[in-house]
Coordinates of C-alpha atoms in Angstrom, one line a residue:
X1 CA 4.1 65.0 41.9
X2 CA 6.4 62.1 41.9
X3 CA 9.7 62.9 40.1
X4 CA 10.0 59.2 38.7
X5 CA 6.4 59.7 37.3
X6 CA 7.1 63.1 35.5
X7 CA 10.5 61.5 34.3
X8 CA 8.7 58.4 32.9
X9 CA 5.9 60.3 31.1
X10 CA 8.3 62.6 29.3
X11 CA 10.4 59.4 28.2
X12 CA 7.1 58.0 27.0
X13 CA 6.5 61.3 24.9
X14 CA 9.7 61.7 23.4
X15 CA 9.9 58.0 22.4
X16 CA 6.2 58.3 20.7
X17 CA 7.3 61.6 18.7
X18 CA 10.2 59.9 17.7
X19 CA 8.6 56.8 16.7
X20 CA 6.2 58.7 14.4
X21 CA 9.0 60.4 12.8
X22 CA 10.7 57.4 12.0
X23 CA 7.6 55.9 10.5
X24 CA 7.7 59.0 7.9
X25 CA 9.5 57.6 4.8
X26 CA 10.3 60.9 3.6
X27 CA 11.7 62.3 6.8
X28 CA 14.0 59.1 7.1
X29 CA 15.0 59.2 3.4
X30 CA 15.7 63.0 3.8
X31 CA 18.1 62.1 6.6
X32 CA 19.8 59.2 5.0
X33 CA 20.4 61.6 1.6
X34 CA 22.3 64.1 3.7
X35 CA 24.7 61.3 5.3
X36 CA 28.2 60.7 3.8
X37 CA 28.6 57.8 2.1
X38 CA 25.0 56.5 2.1
X39 CA 24.0 53.9 -0.6
X40 CA 20.4 55.1 -0.7
X41 CA 19.5 57.4 -3.4
X42 CA 18.5 61.2 -2.3
X43 CA 14.5 62.0 -2.8
X44 CA 13.6 64.5 -5.2
X45 CA 11.6 67.8 -4.6
X46 CA 10.6 67.8 -8.3
X47 CA 10.4 65.5 -11.2
X48 CA 9.9 67.3 -14.6
X49 CA 8.9 64.6 -17.4
X50 CA 7.8 64.3 -20.8
X51 CA 10.0 66.8 -22.2
X52 CA 13.1 67.5 -24.4
X53 CA 15.9 68.2 -22.2
X54 CA 19.4 69.5 -23.6
X55 CA 21.8 68.2 -21.3
X56 CA 25.2 69.2 -23.3
X57 CA 26.7 65.9 -22.1
X58 CA 27.8 64.0 -25.6
X59 CA 26.9 60.4 -23.9
X60 CA 23.3 61.6 -23.6
X61 CA 22.6 64.9 -25.3
X62 CA 18.8 64.8 -24.7
X63 CA 16.5 63.1 -22.0
X64 CA 12.7 63.3 -21.4
X65 CA 12.9 63.6 -17.6
X66 CA 15.0 65.4 -14.7
X67 CA 14.9 65.2 -10.9
X68 CA 15.5 68.2 -8.7
X69 CA 16.4 68.7 -5.1
X70 CA 17.0 71.7 -3.2
X71 CA 17.3 73.7 -6.4
X72 CA 19.8 71.2 -7.8
X73 CA 19.8 68.8 -10.6
X74 CA 19.9 65.1 -9.1
X75 CA 19.7 63.2 -12.3
X76 CA 18.7 63.3 -15.9
X77 CA 17.2 60.5 -17.9
X78 CA 14.0 58.4 -18.8
X79 CA 11.2 58.6 -16.4
X80 CA 11.4 55.4 -15.2
X81 CA 15.2 55.7 -14.4
X82 CA 13.7 58.5 -11.9
X83 CA 11.2 56.5 -9.9
X84 CA 13.6 55.6 -7.2
X85 CA 14.0 59.2 -6.3
X86 CA 9.9 59.8 -5.8
X87 CA 8.3 59.8 -2.6
X88 CA 4.9 61.1 -1.5
X89 CA 6.2 64.8 -1.1
X90 CA 7.5 64.7 -4.5
X91 CA 5.9 67.5 -7.1
X92 CA 5.6 66.1 -10.6
X93 CA 5.6 68.4 -13.7
X94 CA 4.5 67.2 -17.1
X95 CA 6.1 69.5 -19.7
X96 CA 4.1 68.7 -22.6
X97 CA 7.0 68.1 -24.8
X98 CA 8.3 71.3 -24.2
X99 CA 12.2 71.9 -24.6
X100 CA 14.6 72.5 -21.7
X101 CA 17.8 73.9 -21.9
X102 CA 20.4 75.5 -19.4
X103 CA 19.8 79.1 -18.4
X104 CA 21.4 81.7 -20.6
X105 CA 24.1 84.2 -19.3
X106 CA 24.2 87.6 -20.4
X107 CA 27.6 89.2 -20.4
X108 CA 26.8 92.8 -20.4
X109 CA 23.9 94.2 -18.7
X110 CA 22.9 97.2 -16.1
X111 CA 20.3 95.8 -13.6
X112 CA 19.2 98.5 -11.4
X113 CA 19.4 101.0 -14.3
X114 CA 17.3 98.9 -16.3
X115 CA 14.8 98.2 -13.6
X116 CA 14.5 102.1 -13.1
X117 CA 13.8 102.7 -16.5
X118 CA 11.2 100.0 -16.5
X119 CA 8.9 102.1 -13.7
X120 CA 9.6 105.3 -15.7
X121 CA 8.6 106.9 -19.1
X122 CA 9.1 103.8 -21.6
X123 CA 10.2 105.2 -25.0
X124 CA 12.0 102.2 -26.0
X125 CA 9.5 101.0 -28.8
X126 CA 8.7 104.5 -30.1
X127 CA 9.0 104.6 -33.7
X128 CA 7.7 108.2 -34.5
X129 CA 8.6 111.7 -33.4
X130 CA 4.5 112.2 -33.0
X131 CA 4.7 109.3 -30.7
X132 CA 7.7 110.5 -28.6
X133 CA 6.0 113.7 -28.0
X134 CA 2.6 112.0 -27.1
X135 CA 4.3 109.9 -24.5
X136 CA 6.0 112.5 -22.8
X137 CA 2.9 114.9 -22.6
X138 CA 0.9 112.1 -21.3
X139 CA 3.5 111.5 -18.5
X140 CA 3.5 115.2 -17.9
X141 CA -0.4 115.5 -17.4
X142 CA -0.1 112.4 -15.0
X143 CA 2.6 114.3 -12.8
X144 CA 2.5 117.0 -10.4
X145 CA 4.0 120.5 -11.5
X146 CA 7.6 120.8 -10.9
X147 CA 8.2 117.2 -10.5
X148 CA 10.7 115.4 -12.7
X149 CA 9.8 113.2 -15.7
X150 CA 12.5 110.5 -16.0
X151 CA 12.7 107.7 -18.4
X152 CA 14.4 106.7 -21.7
X153 CA 15.3 104.0 -23.8
X154 CA 14.6 105.9 -27.4
X155 CA 16.5 105.1 -30.4
X156 CA 16.1 107.8 -33.0
X157 CA 17.1 105.1 -35.6
X158 CA 13.8 104.0 -35.3
X159 CA 12.0 107.2 -36.8
X160 CA 14.6 107.9 -39.5
X161 CA 17.5 109.0 -37.5
X162 CA 16.7 112.6 -36.6
X163 CA 17.4 113.2 -33.2
X164 CA 14.9 114.7 -30.7
X165 CA 15.5 118.1 -29.3
X166 CA 14.1 120.3 -26.5
X167 CA 11.5 122.2 -28.6
X168 CA 9.8 118.8 -29.6
X169 CA 8.8 118.6 -26.1
X170 CA 8.8 122.4 -24.3
X171 CA 5.2 123.0 -25.4
X172 CA 3.6 120.1 -23.6
X173 CA 5.9 120.0 -20.4
X174 CA 5.8 123.6 -19.4
X175 CA 5.7 123.0 -15.8
X176 CA 8.0 119.8 -15.4
X177 CA 11.6 119.3 -15.7
X178 CA 12.3 116.3 -18.1
X179 CA 15.3 114.0 -18.7
X180 CA 15.1 111.0 -21.0
X181 CA 18.2 109.1 -21.9
X182 CA 19.1 107.3 -25.3
X183 CA 18.9 103.7 -25.3
X184 CA 22.7 103.3 -24.9
X185 CA 22.9 105.4 -22.1
X186 CA 25.5 107.8 -23.7
X187 CA 23.1 110.5 -24.5
X188 CA 20.2 112.3 -22.8
X189 CA 17.3 114.6 -23.6
X190 CA 16.7 117.6 -21.6
X191 CA 13.6 120.0 -22.0
X192 CA 14.3 123.8 -21.2
X193 CA 12.6 123.7 -18.0
X194 CA 15.3 121.2 -17.0
X195 CA 18.2 123.0 -18.6
X196 CA 17.4 126.0 -16.5
X197 CA 16.8 124.2 -13.2
X198 CA 20.4 122.4 -13.9
X199 CA 21.9 125.8 -14.6
X200 CA 22.7 124.6 -18.2
X201 CA 23.1 127.7 -20.7
X202 CA 24.8 128.8 -24.1
X203 CA 27.9 130.1 -21.7
X204 CA 28.2 126.6 -20.3
X205 CA 31.5 124.7 -21.6
X206 CA 31.6 121.2 -22.9
X207 CA 33.3 119.0 -20.0
X208 CA 36.0 116.9 -20.8
X209 CA 34.7 114.0 -22.7
X210 CA 31.3 115.3 -23.0
X211 CA 29.5 117.8 -25.3
X212 CA 26.5 119.9 -24.6
X213 CA 24.9 119.8 -28.1
X214 CA 24.0 123.3 -29.8
X215 CA 22.9 124.4 -33.3
X216 CA 24.8 126.2 -35.8
X217 CA 23.6 129.3 -34.1
X218 CA 24.9 128.2 -30.7
X219 CA 21.4 127.7 -29.2
X220 CA 21.4 124.5 -26.7
X221 CA 19.4 121.7 -28.4
X222 CA 18.6 120.0 -25.0
X223 CA 20.9 117.2 -25.7
X224 CA 23.9 116.1 -23.4
X225 CA 26.5 113.5 -24.7
X226 CA 28.6 111.4 -22.4
X227 CA 30.3 113.3 -19.6
X228 CA 28.1 115.9 -20.1
X229 CA 25.3 114.2 -18.4
X230 CA 27.0 114.9 -15.0
X231 CA 25.9 118.3 -15.4
X232 CA 22.2 117.0 -14.7
X233 CA 22.9 114.4 -12.0
X234 CA 23.1 116.9 -9.3
X235 CA 19.7 118.5 -10.0
X236 CA 17.5 114.9 -10.5
X237 CA 16.4 113.8 -7.3
X238 CA 18.3 111.2 -5.9
X239 CA 17.0 107.5 -6.2
X240 CA 15.8 106.2 -3.1
X241 CA 16.8 103.2 -1.4
X242 CA 13.5 101.4 -1.8
X243 CA 13.4 102.3 -5.6
X244 CA 16.7 100.6 -6.4
X245 CA 15.7 97.6 -4.3
X246 CA 12.3 97.3 -6.3
X247 CA 14.4 97.9 -9.2
X248 CA 16.5 95.0 -9.1
X249 CA 13.6 92.4 -8.0
X250 CA 11.7 93.9 -11.1
X251 CA 14.7 93.4 -13.5
X252 CA 15.6 90.3 -12.2
X253 CA 11.9 88.9 -13.0
X254 CA 12.1 90.5 -16.3
X255 CA 15.6 88.9 -17.2
X256 CA 14.3 85.4 -16.0
X257 CA 11.4 85.6 -18.5
X258 CA 13.8 85.5 -21.1
X259 CA 15.5 82.6 -19.9
X260 CA 18.6 84.1 -18.5
X261 CA 19.8 82.9 -15.1
X262 CA 23.0 84.6 -14.9
X263 CA 24.0 88.0 -15.7
X264 CA 27.3 90.2 -16.0
X265 CA 26.3 93.5 -14.2
X266 CA 28.0 96.6 -15.0
X267 CA 26.0 98.7 -12.6
X268 CA 24.8 102.2 -12.8
X269 CA 28.1 103.5 -14.1
X270 CA 27.9 105.7 -17.1
X271 CA 30.2 108.4 -18.2
X272 CA 29.5 111.3 -16.0
X273 CA 28.1 109.1 -13.2
X274 CA 29.3 109.4 -9.8
X275 CA 31.5 105.9 -9.2
X276 CA 29.8 105.7 -5.7
X277 CA 26.8 104.5 -7.2
X278 CA 28.1 100.7 -8.2
X279 CA 29.5 100.4 -4.4
X280 CA 26.1 101.9 -2.9
X281 CA 24.3 99.4 -4.8
X282 CA 26.5 96.6 -3.8
X283 CA 26.0 97.2 -0.2
X284 CA 22.5 98.6 -0.2
X285 CA 20.7 96.5 -2.9
X286 CA 22.7 93.5 -3.7
X287 CA 23.9 92.4 -0.3
X288 CA 20.5 93.2 1.0
X289 CA 18.7 91.0 -1.4
X290 CA 21.4 88.3 -0.9
X291 CA 20.9 88.3 3.1
X292 CA 17.3 88.5 2.6
X293 CA 16.5 85.8 0.3
X294 CA 15.5 87.9 -2.6
X295 CA 18.3 86.8 -5.0
X296 CA 16.7 85.1 -7.9
X297 CA 19.4 84.8 -10.5
X298 CA 23.3 84.7 -10.4
X299 CA 25.3 87.9 -11.0
X300 CA 28.9 88.8 -11.7
X301 CA 29.6 92.6 -10.5
X302 CA 31.8 95.0 -12.1
X303 CA 33.1 98.2 -10.6
X304 CA 34.6 101.5 -11.9
X305 CA 38.2 101.2 -12.5
X306 CA 39.2 104.0 -10.5
X307 CA 37.9 102.2 -7.5
X308 CA 40.1 99.1 -8.0
X309 CA 41.4 99.3 -4.8
X310 CA 38.0 99.1 -3.0
X311 CA 37.8 96.0 -5.0
X312 CA 40.7 94.6 -4.0
X313 CA 40.0 95.0 -0.3
X314 CA 36.7 93.6 -0.6
X315 CA 37.8 90.3 -2.1
X316 CA 40.8 90.0 0.3
X317 CA 38.2 90.2 3.1
X318 CA 35.5 88.2 1.9
X319 CA 36.5 86.3 -1.2
X320 CA 35.4 86.8 -4.9
X321 CA 32.3 84.5 -4.2
X322 CA 30.4 85.8 -1.6
X323 CA 27.2 83.3 -2.2
X324 CA 25.5 81.1 -4.5
X325 CA 24.3 84.3 -6.1
X326 CA 26.9 87.0 -6.0
X327 CA 30.3 86.8 -7.5
X328 CA 33.0 90.0 -7.9
X329 CA 34.1 90.2 -11.4
X330 CA 36.5 93.0 -12.1
X331 CA 36.7 96.8 -13.0
X332 CA 35.6 98.9 -16.3
X333 CA 36.5 102.0 -17.9
X334 CA 35.2 103.9 -21.0
X335 CA 37.5 104.7 -23.8
X336 CA 34.9 106.3 -26.0
X337 CA 31.0 106.9 -26.3
X338 CA 28.3 105.4 -28.6
X339 CA 27.9 105.2 -32.1
X340 CA 24.1 106.2 -32.0
X341 CA 25.2 109.4 -29.7
X342 CA 28.1 110.1 -32.6
X343 CA 30.4 109.9 -29.8
X344 CA 32.2 106.5 -30.8
X345 CA 35.6 107.2 -31.2
X346 CA 36.8 106.7 -35.1
X347 CA 39.7 107.3 -37.2
X348 CA 37.7 108.9 -40.0
X349 CA 35.1 111.5 -39.3
X350 CA 31.3 110.8 -39.5
X351 CA 29.7 111.3 -42.8
X352 CA 26.8 113.8 -41.8
X353 CA 29.6 115.5 -39.5
X354 CA 32.7 116.0 -41.4
X355 CA 34.2 117.7 -38.2
X356 CA 33.3 114.9 -35.9
X357 CA 35.5 111.7 -35.1
X358 CA 34.0 111.0 -31.7
X359 CA 35.0 111.7 -28.1
X360 CA 38.0 110.1 -26.2
X361 CA 36.5 109.9 -22.9
X362 CA 39.9 109.1 -21.1
X363 CA 43.5 110.2 -21.6
X364 CA 45.8 107.4 -22.8
X365 CA 48.3 107.6 -20.0
X366 CA 45.5 107.6 -17.3
X367 CA 43.8 104.7 -18.8
X368 CA 47.1 102.8 -19.1
X369 CA 48.0 104.0 -15.5
X370 CA 44.7 102.6 -14.1
X371 CA 44.8 99.6 -16.2
X372 CA 48.2 98.7 -15.1
X373 CA 47.5 99.1 -11.3
X374 CA 44.0 97.4 -11.6
X375 CA 45.9 94.4 -13.5
X376 CA 48.7 94.3 -10.9
X377 CA 46.2 94.4 -7.9
X378 CA 45.1 91.1 -8.8
X379 CA 48.5 89.6 -7.6
X380 CA 47.9 91.0 -4.2
X381 CA 44.8 88.8 -3.7
X382 CA 45.0 87.0 -0.6
X383 CA 41.8 85.2 -0.4
X384 CA 40.8 82.5 -2.8
X385 CA 44.1 82.3 -5.0
X386 CA 42.7 79.9 -7.5
X387 CA 40.8 83.1 -8.5
X388 CA 43.3 85.7 -7.9
X389 CA 43.1 88.0 -10.7
X390 CA 39.9 89.9 -11.4
X391 CA 39.2 91.1 -15.0
X392 CA 39.8 94.2 -16.5
X393 CA 36.9 95.5 -19.2
X394 CA 37.1 98.6 -21.5
X395 CA 33.9 99.7 -23.2
X396 CA 35.1 100.7 -27.0
X397 CA 33.0 101.3 -30.0
X398 CA 34.8 103.1 -32.6
X399 CA 37.7 101.8 -34.4
X400 CA 40.2 104.1 -32.9
X401 CA 39.2 103.5 -29.3
X402 CA 39.4 99.9 -29.9
X403 CA 43.2 100.3 -31.0
X404 CA 43.7 102.6 -28.0
X405 CA 42.4 99.9 -25.7
X406 CA 44.2 97.0 -27.5
X407 CA 47.4 99.2 -27.1
X408 CA 46.9 99.7 -23.5
X409 CA 46.5 96.0 -23.1
X410 CA 49.3 95.2 -24.8
X411 CA 51.5 97.7 -22.8
X412 CA 50.1 96.1 -19.7
X413 CA 51.2 92.6 -20.5
X414 CA 54.8 94.1 -21.2
X415 CA 54.8 95.8 -17.9
X416 CA 53.1 93.2 -15.9
X417 CA 53.9 90.1 -17.5
X418 CA 52.3 87.4 -19.2
X419 CA 49.5 85.4 -17.9
X420 CA 45.8 84.3 -18.4
X421 CA 44.2 87.3 -17.4
X422 CA 41.4 87.3 -20.4
X423 CA 41.4 91.1 -20.7
X424 CA 37.6 92.3 -22.0
X425 CA 36.6 94.9 -24.6
X426 CA 33.2 95.8 -24.1
X427 CA 31.3 96.0 -27.4
X428 CA 34.3 96.1 -30.1
X429 CA 32.1 97.1 -32.4
X430 CA 34.2 98.9 -35.3
X431 CA 37.9 97.6 -36.0
X432 CA 40.6 98.9 -37.9
X433 CA 41.9 96.4 -40.4
X434 CA 44.3 94.0 -38.4
X435 CA 42.7 94.6 -35.1
X436 CA 40.6 91.5 -35.3
X437 CA 43.9 89.4 -35.3
X438 CA 45.0 91.3 -32.0
X439 CA 42.5 89.9 -30.1
X440 CA 43.4 86.1 -30.4
X441 CA 47.2 86.9 -30.3
X442 CA 46.6 88.4 -26.7
X443 CA 44.0 86.4 -25.7
X444 CA 41.2 89.4 -25.2
X445 CA 38.0 88.8 -24.9
X446 CA 35.8 90.8 -27.8
X447 CA 32.4 91.1 -25.4
X448 CA 30.0 91.7 -28.3
X449 CA 26.3 92.4 -28.0
X450 CA 23.5 91.8 -30.2
X451 CA 22.1 95.4 -30.3
X452 CA 25.1 96.2 -32.6
X453 CA 23.0 94.8 -35.4
X454 CA 20.5 97.7 -34.8
X455 CA 23.1 100.4 -35.5
X456 CA 23.3 98.8 -39.3
X457 CA 20.5 101.1 -40.5
X458 CA 21.9 104.3 -38.8
X459 CA 23.1 106.8 -41.7
X460 CA 25.8 108.3 -39.1
X461 CA 28.5 106.4 -40.4
X462 CA 30.1 105.0 -44.0
X463 CA 29.7 101.6 -45.5
X464 CA 33.7 101.3 -44.7
X465 CA 32.9 101.4 -41.1
X466 CA 29.8 99.3 -41.6
X467 CA 32.2 96.4 -43.0
X468 CA 34.5 96.9 -40.2
X469 CA 31.9 96.0 -37.3
X470 CA 33.0 92.8 -35.4
X471 CA 29.8 91.2 -36.2
X472 CA 29.9 92.2 -39.7
X473 CA 33.4 90.4 -39.7
X474 CA 32.2 87.2 -38.1
X475 CA 29.3 87.1 -40.7
X476 CA 31.7 87.2 -43.4
X477 CA 34.2 84.7 -41.9
X478 CA 31.2 82.4 -41.6
X479 CA 30.1 82.7 -45.0
X480 CA 33.7 81.8 -46.0
X481 CA 33.5 78.7 -43.6
X482 CA 30.1 77.7 -45.4
X483 CA 31.8 77.7 -48.8
X484 CA 34.3 75.1 -47.5
X485 CA 31.6 72.9 -45.7
X486 CA 32.1 74.4 -42.4
X487 CA 29.7 76.3 -40.0
X488 CA 30.3 79.1 -37.0
X489 CA 27.3 79.5 -34.6
X490 CA 26.5 83.2 -33.6
X491 CA 24.3 83.8 -30.8
X492 CA 23.3 87.2 -29.3
X493 CA 21.0 87.6 -26.3
X494 CA 18.6 90.6 -25.3
X495 CA 20.9 93.8 -23.9
X496 CA 19.1 95.2 -21.0

């Protein structure tokens, strides 16, 4: 075949293809929209209209329409002002007058743990002892003999405050070990089969920072609190990789239904849990989801404070912003337990437990040393110097625990110097007199969750302790402002 004929035919075919593409207005406008300094307006993938869109822009607080391209907002305004962005391939959605706001940010969640719980025995809404037992009995009937029954979310306050015990469920679970955790993650209930499998007996000693609950006669109740829960972790089958990945997807979809599009995730890190869990989930689950296009919400990840050097290495290698979805936030530690588990650390004893003031989960000196090292390590960050200092967050519920953490933060500032570090206290639930002012004085963030409200019905603490909750102080402050003609907005989101 003549070479010139082949070349001519190929050139003609190429010109034909190019001509067809140039006649496609969408193709051409898309190319132009990507070019720098183009005077043309980019085209929209989606137009939403006939709504009430809150913009947060004082010059135009509300609009009725919005143009979107590749997941980014191009423009908001009236429908007529967006018409130039419409082309033949633009989808249009009639909002029917519905309200549109920016996605919410939940500042304290445990995504994978929550997603795993959603696929297990669900006890979150149980409000009667009989229903608690029936739910676990039903799970046992549907399980193979010898397999573990896992789940949780129970809240004893919903049925009057009485804590569950192994004898409630022993009769209905004779062939299955059971482990179900309380809603706050600081306490769990095991049946007698599980206690035997885990090797926990009357002779077992309480680990540091934890309690194996016993009756007055020394018999095991089946409840394990805070660090004592680690006695079970080695006996419970390890969660598979696919289960963890499915848990993230399941939790992400659920959280999006609540309007939450960004979360601060503290991982599967609880008292007694291995610090490796958080890093395994980071590499095996989050990075997998990011690289495979399965991330559907933005996350800011925190890791156990003991592993601050690993976080520093990670940031120096890859920076804090790993993608549009994943951001490395900081490190976390625990000062005490929880109120519902009677392990929150108070200056005064619990009303119904005169010898119990709660649990201090870490020695003051160790917490101080770790916090000093974690805080100082932020100054060693090489990558992204504008975001050099990762945050330090410490869990504190009781007033004594909050005082402990405030003292630690103040000491760290004296040792490492003053800067805008924005230390966090997670929950900051009960404060001694004068403690609230220290948050403001030292620029410390009180990371308060709405579920503290649920503890108001609990009879395990006094009215004086109730009046010292951070939330109650805010409410009282709000009322004082209202008497002066001012208002203070208090907003709380669902704790997952």
